[in-house]
Short mmCIF file of C-alpha atoms in Angstrom, two decimals:
data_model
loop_
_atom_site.label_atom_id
_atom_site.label_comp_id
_atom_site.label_asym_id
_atom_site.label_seq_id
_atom_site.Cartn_x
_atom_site.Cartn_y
_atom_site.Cartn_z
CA UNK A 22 20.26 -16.13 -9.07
CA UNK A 23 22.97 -18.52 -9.24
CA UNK A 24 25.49 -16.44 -8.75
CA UNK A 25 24.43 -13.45 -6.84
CA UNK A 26 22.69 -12.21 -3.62
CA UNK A 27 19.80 -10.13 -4.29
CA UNK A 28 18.99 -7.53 -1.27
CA UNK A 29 17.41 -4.05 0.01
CA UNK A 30 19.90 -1.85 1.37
CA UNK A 31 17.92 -0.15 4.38
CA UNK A 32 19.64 3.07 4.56
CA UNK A 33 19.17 4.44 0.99
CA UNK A 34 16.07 2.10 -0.16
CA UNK A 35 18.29 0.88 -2.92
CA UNK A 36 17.84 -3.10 -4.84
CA UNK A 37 21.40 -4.02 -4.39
CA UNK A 38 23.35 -7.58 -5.45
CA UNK A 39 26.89 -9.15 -4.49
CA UNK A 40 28.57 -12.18 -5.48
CA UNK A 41 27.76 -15.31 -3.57
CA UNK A 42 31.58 -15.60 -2.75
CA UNK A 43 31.70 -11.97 -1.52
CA UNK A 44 32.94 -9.13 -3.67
CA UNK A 45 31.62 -5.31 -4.52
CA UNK A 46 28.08 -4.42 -3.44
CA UNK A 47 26.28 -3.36 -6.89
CA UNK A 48 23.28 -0.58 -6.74
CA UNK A 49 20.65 -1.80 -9.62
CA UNK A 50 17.81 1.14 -8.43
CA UNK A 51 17.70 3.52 -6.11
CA UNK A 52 14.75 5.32 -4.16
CA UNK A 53 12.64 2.07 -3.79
CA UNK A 54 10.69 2.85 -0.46
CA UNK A 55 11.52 -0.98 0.17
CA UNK A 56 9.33 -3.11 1.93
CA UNK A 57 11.61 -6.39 2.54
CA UNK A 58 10.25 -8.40 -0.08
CA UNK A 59 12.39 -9.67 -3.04
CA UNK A 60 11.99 -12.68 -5.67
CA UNK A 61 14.15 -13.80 -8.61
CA UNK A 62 12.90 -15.70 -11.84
CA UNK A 63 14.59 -16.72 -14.47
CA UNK A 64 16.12 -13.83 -16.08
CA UNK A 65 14.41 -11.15 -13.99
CA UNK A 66 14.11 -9.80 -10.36
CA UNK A 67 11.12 -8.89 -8.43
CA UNK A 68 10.60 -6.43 -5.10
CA UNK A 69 7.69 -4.18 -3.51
CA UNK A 70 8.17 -0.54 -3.33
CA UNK A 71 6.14 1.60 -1.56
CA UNK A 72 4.44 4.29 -3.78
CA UNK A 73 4.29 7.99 -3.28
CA UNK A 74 1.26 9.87 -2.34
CA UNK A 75 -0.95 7.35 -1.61
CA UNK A 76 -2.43 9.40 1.40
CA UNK A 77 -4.27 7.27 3.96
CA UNK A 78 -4.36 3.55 1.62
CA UNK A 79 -0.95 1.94 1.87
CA UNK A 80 -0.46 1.80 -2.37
CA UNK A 81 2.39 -0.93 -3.12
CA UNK A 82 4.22 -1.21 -6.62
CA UNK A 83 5.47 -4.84 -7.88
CA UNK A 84 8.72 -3.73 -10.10
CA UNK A 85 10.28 -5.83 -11.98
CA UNK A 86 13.77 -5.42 -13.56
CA UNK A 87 16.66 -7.54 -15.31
CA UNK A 88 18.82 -9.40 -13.56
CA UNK A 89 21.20 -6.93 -14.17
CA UNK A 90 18.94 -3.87 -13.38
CA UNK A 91 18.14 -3.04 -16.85
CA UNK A 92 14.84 -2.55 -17.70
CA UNK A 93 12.99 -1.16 -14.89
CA UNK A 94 8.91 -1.08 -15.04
CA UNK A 95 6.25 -1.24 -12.49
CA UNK A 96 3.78 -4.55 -12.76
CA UNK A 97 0.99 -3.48 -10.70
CA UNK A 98 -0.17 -1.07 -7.99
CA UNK A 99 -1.65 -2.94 -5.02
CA UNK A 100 -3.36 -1.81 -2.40
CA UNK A 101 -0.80 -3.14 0.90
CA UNK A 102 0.65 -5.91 -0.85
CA UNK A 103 3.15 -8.73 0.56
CA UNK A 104 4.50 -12.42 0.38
CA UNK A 105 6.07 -12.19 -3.29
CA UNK A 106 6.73 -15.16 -4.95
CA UNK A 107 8.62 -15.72 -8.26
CA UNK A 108 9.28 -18.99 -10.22
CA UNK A 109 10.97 -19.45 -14.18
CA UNK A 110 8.83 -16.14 -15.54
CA UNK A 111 5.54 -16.58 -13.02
CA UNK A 112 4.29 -14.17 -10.44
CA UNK A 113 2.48 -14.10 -7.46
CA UNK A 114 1.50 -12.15 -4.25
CA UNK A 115 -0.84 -11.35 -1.71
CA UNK A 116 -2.74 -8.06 -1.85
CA UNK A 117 -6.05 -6.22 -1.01
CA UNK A 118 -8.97 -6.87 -3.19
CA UNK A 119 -9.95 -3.30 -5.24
CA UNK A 120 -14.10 -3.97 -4.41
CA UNK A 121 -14.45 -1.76 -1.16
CA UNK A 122 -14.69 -5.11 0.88
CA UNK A 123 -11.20 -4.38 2.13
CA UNK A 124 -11.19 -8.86 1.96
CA UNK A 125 -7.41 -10.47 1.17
CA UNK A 126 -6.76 -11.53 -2.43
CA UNK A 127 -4.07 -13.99 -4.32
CA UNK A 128 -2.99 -12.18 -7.09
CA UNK A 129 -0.55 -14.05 -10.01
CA UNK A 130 0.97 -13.20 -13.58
CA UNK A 131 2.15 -15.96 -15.78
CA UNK A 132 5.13 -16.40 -17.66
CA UNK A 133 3.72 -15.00 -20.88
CA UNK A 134 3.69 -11.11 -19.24
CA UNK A 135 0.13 -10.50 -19.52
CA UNK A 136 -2.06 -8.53 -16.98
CA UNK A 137 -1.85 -10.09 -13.28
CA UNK A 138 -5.25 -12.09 -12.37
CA UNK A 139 -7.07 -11.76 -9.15
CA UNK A 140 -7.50 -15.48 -8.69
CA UNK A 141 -8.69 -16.35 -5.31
CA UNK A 142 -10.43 -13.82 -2.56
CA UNK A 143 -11.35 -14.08 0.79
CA UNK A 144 -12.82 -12.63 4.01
CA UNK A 145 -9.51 -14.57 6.03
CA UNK A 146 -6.09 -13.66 6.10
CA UNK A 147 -3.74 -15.08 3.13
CA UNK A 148 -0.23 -15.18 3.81
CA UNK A 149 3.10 -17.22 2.89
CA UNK A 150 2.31 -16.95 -0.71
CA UNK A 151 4.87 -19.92 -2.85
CA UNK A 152 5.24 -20.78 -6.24
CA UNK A 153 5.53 -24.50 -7.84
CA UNK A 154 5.77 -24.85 -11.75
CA UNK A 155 2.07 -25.85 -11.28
CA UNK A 156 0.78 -24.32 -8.33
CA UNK A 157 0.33 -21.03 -6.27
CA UNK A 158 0.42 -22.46 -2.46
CA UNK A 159 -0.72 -19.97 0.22
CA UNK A 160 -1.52 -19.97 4.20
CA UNK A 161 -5.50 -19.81 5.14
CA UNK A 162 -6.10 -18.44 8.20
CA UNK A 163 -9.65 -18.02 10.00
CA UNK A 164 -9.74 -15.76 13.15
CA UNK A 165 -13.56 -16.85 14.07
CA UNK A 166 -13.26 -20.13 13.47
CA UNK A 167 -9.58 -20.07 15.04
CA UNK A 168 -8.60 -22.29 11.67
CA UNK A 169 -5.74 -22.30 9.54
CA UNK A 170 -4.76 -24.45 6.37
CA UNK A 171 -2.43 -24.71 3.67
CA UNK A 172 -3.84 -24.31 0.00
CA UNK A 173 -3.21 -24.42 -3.28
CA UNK A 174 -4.07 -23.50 -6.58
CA UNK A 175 -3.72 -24.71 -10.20
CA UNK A 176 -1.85 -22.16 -12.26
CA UNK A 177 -3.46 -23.44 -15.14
CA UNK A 178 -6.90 -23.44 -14.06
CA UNK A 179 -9.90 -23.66 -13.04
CA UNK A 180 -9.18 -21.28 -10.25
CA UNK A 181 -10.45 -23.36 -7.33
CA UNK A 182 -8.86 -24.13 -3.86
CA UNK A 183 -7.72 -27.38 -2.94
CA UNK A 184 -7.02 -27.83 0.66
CA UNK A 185 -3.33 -29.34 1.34
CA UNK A 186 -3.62 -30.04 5.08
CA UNK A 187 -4.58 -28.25 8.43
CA UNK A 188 -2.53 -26.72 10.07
CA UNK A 189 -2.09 -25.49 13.89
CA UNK A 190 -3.66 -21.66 14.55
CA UNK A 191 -1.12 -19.35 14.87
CA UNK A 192 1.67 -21.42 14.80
CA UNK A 193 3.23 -21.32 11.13
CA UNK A 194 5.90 -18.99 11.36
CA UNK A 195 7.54 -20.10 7.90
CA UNK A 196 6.73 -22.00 4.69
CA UNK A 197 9.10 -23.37 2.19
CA UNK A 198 8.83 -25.64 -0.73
CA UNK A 199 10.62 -27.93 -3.64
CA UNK A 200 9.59 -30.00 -6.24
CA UNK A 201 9.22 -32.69 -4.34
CA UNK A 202 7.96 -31.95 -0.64
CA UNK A 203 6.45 -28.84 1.22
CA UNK A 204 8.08 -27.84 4.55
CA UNK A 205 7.09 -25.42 7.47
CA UNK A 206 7.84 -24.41 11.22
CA UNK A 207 5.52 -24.52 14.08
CA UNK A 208 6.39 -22.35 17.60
CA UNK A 209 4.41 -24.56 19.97
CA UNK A 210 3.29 -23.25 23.60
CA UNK A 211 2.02 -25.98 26.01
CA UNK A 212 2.13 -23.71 29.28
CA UNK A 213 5.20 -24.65 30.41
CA UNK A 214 7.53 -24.30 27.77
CA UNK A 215 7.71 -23.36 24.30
CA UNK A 216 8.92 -25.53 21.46
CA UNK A 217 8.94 -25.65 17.89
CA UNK A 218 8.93 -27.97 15.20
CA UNK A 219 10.04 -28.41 11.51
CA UNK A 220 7.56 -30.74 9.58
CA UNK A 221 7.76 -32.00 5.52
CA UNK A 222 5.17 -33.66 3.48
CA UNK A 223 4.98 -34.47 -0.67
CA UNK A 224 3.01 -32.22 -2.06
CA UNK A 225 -0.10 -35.29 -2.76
CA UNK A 226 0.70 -37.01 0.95
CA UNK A 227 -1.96 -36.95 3.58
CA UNK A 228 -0.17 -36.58 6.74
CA UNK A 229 2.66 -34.08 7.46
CA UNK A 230 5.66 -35.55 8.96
CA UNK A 231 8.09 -34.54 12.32
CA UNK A 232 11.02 -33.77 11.00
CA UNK A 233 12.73 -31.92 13.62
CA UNK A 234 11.88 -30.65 17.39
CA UNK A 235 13.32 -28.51 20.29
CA UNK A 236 12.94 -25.83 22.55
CA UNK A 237 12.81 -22.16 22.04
CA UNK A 238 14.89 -20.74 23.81
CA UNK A 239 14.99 -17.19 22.47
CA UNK A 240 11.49 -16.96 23.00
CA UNK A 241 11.57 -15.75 19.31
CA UNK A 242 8.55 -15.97 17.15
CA UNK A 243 10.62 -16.19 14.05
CA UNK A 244 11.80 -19.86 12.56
CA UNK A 245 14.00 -19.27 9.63
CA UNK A 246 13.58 -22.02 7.28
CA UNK A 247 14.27 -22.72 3.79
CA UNK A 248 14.45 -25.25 0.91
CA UNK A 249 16.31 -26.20 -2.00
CA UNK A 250 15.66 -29.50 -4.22
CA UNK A 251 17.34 -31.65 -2.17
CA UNK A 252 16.29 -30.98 1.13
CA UNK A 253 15.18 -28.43 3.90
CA UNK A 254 17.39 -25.96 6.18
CA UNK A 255 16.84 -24.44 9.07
CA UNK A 256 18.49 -22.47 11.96
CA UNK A 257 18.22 -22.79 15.66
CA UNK A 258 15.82 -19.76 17.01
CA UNK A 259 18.95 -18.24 18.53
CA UNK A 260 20.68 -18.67 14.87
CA UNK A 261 23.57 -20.38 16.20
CA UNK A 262 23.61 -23.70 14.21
CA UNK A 263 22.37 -24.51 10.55
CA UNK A 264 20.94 -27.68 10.19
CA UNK A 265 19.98 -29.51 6.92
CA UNK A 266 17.61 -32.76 6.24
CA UNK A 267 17.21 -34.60 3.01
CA UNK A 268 13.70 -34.35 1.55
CA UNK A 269 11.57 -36.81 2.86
CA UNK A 270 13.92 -37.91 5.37
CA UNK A 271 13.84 -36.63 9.34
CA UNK A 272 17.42 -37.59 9.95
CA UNK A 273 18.89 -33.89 10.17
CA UNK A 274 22.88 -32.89 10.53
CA UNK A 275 24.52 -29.98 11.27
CA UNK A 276 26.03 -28.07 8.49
CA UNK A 277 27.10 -24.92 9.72
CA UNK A 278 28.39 -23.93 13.67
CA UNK A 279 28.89 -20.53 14.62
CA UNK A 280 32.23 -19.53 16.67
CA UNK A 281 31.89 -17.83 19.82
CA UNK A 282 28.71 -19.01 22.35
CA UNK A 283 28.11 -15.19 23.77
CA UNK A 284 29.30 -13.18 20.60
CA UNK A 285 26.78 -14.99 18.62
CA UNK A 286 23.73 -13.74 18.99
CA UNK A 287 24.88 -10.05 18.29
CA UNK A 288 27.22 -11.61 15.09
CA UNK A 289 27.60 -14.61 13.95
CA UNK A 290 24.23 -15.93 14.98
CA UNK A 291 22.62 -12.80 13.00
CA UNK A 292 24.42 -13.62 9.64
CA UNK A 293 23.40 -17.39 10.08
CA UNK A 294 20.06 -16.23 10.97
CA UNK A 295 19.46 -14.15 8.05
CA UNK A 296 20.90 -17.02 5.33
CA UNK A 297 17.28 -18.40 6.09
CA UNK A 298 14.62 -16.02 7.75
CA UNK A 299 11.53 -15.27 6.54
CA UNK A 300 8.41 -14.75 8.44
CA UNK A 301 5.30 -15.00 6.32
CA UNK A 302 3.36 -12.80 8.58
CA UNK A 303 5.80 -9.79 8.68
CA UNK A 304 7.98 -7.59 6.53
CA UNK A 305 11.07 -9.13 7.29
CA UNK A 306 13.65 -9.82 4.46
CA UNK A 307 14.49 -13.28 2.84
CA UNK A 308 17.14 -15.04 2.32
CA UNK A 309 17.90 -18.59 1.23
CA UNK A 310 20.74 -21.23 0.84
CA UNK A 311 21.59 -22.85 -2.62
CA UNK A 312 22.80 -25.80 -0.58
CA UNK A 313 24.57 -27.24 2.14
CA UNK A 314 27.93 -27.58 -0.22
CA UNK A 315 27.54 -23.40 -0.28
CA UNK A 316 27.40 -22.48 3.00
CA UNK A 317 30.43 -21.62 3.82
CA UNK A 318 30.80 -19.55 1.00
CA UNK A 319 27.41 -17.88 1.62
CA UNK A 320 28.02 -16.68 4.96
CA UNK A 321 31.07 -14.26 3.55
CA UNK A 322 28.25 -12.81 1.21
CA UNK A 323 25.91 -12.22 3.48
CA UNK A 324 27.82 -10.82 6.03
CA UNK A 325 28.70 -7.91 3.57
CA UNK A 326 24.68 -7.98 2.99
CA UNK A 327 24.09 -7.81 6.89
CA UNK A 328 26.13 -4.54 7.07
CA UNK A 329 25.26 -2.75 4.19
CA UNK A 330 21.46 -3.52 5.00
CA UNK A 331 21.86 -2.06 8.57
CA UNK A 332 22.09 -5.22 10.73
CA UNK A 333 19.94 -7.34 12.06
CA UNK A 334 16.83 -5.32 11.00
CA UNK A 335 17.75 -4.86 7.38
CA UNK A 336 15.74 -6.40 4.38
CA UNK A 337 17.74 -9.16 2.40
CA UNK A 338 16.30 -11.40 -0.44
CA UNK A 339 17.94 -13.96 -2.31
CA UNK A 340 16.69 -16.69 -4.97
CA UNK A 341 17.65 -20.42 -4.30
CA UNK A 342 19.98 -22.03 -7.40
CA UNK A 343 18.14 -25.33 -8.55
CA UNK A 344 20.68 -27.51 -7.98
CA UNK A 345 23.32 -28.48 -5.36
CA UNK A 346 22.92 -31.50 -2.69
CA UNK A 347 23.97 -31.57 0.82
CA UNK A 348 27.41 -31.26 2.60
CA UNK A 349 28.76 -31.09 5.61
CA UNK A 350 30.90 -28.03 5.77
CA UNK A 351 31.30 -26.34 9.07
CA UNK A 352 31.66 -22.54 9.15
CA UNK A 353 33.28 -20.35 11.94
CA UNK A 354 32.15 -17.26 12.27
CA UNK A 355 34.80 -14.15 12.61
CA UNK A 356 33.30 -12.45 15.24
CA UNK A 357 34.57 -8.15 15.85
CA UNK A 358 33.15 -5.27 17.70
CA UNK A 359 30.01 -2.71 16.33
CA UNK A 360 26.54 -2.61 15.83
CA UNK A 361 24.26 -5.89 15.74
CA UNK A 362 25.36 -7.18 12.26
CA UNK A 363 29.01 -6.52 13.30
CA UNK A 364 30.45 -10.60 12.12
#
């Protein structure tokens, strides 16, 4: 929302949320077998719990609650279920179709609260499900073919898919979007070395567009990235510097710096890591910036987030605020001693 951090605590399974400028960690439900995805609409939050008893099929239950906890009720039951997305009062995620053909399925419930609708199905894998006011944008990918795009669908109707652009096979690691422009990272191999890229294109341009490019160090296969209205963030893939680039621009600046080169990785770099990760194809928690202005403030918040979610590996969630435009704060870390979110 826009004022709080939204989260999984990994210990005791419990939907948590904490101020944005730091403050008391508050439990909203407990028990919630949590599966590292979280969304936040307009006056309610979203996550994936995993369901008792559901024996050899992986069952997964889309809950939905008040911002304030209040209210808790169970959407759907999904067969293994992932990629939430929530915009204003819409819904929509990825799931397994309920025919036998075991196929992937785009699943989405409008703002009016009525039964979710099995829009789209296919014999690929569907991933990086997004939300627009208008649209329900997913990742296409074809493992015969050796294919991938980006699609879309109107929310409105008729149910058909429109084909954004093409993009590199097995190379997305993260997809983003605003109003105005769509925005993803590419981990690039050419034999030698491996690179990675963050590209941006409107949402009706042809070509994508280079925004940003270096090496990959880490060897990591995750690129966190994320987006607010007036631009795209990312972090290095060892999480050491937050970067920021106006939309439709692919002059970038540094935002955020963490303290200590070698202490990073284990502290610092973790925090500024998870203010942005999310890897479509995994389980991995979410987290996004409201804008540059607020990251320096953020990075208290999720710190506390980072601990009480068990580090590194812990699921976090967060919804982007609307608003806010770029700054240029710089933000040292505080780096101490401990486990690997110690910060």
């Amino acid at each position: 929302s826009t004022t709080h951090l939204y989260f999984c605590e990994y210990w005791t399974e419990s939907i948590m949320r904490i101020p944005q400028t730091g403050g008391e960690a508050e439990v909203l439900a407990v028990d919630q077998g949590c599966l590292g995805f979280v969304a936040v609409g307009t006056s309610s939050i979203y996550w994936l719990a995993e369901a008792e008893g559901g024996g050899f099929i992986d069952r997964t239950l889309i809950v939905e609650a008040s911002l304030q906890g209040a209210g808790t009720s169970i959407i759907a039951i999904e067969e293994d279920a992932s990629s939430l997305a929530a915009r204003g009062a819409n819904l929509a995620w990825r799931a397994i179709a309920d025919d036998d053909s075991g196929e992937d399925v785009i699943v989405v419930r409008d703002g009016n609260g009525g039964t979710p609708e099995r829009i789209y199905q296919s014999a690929n894998e569907l991933s990086a499900v997004r939300l627009t006011d208008d649209h329900v944008y997913f990742i296409e990918k074809d493992d015969i073919e050796e294919l991938e795009w980006l699609e879309r669908i109107p929310l409105a109707g008729p149910f058909e898919t429109e084909i954004v652009t093409e993009l590199p096979y097995e190379s997305v690691v993260s997809l983003r979007l605003n109003d105005q422009a769509i925005f993803w990272g590419e981990m690039l191999d050419d034999g030698e070395n491996r690179h990675y890229r963050i590209v941006g294109m409107g949402h009706d341009d042809e070509d994508p567009m280079e925004i940003f490019s270096g090496y990959n160090r880490s060897y990591s296969d995750s690129m966190p990235i994320q987006a607010d209205e007036s631009g795209v963030y990312w972090s290095e893939d060892d999480g050491m510097r937050l970067y920021y680039a106006p939309t439709g621009s692919d002059e970038e600046e540094i935002i955020a710096v963490s303290g200590d080169r070698y202490l990073d990785y284990r502290a610092s770099g973790c925090v500024l890591d998870r203010l942005l990760r999310h890897d479509p194809r995994s389980r991995q928690g979410a987290v996004a910036v409201t804008s540059a202005a607020g990251a320096s403030a953020l990075v208290a918040a999720v710190t506390s987030a980072v601990l009480l979610s068990g580090g590194c590996e812990g699921d976090i969630g967060f919804a982007p605020s609307q608003s806010g435009g770029a700054g240029t704060t710089t933000t040292s870390s505080t780096t101490g001693s401990g486990g690997e979110g110690a910060a």
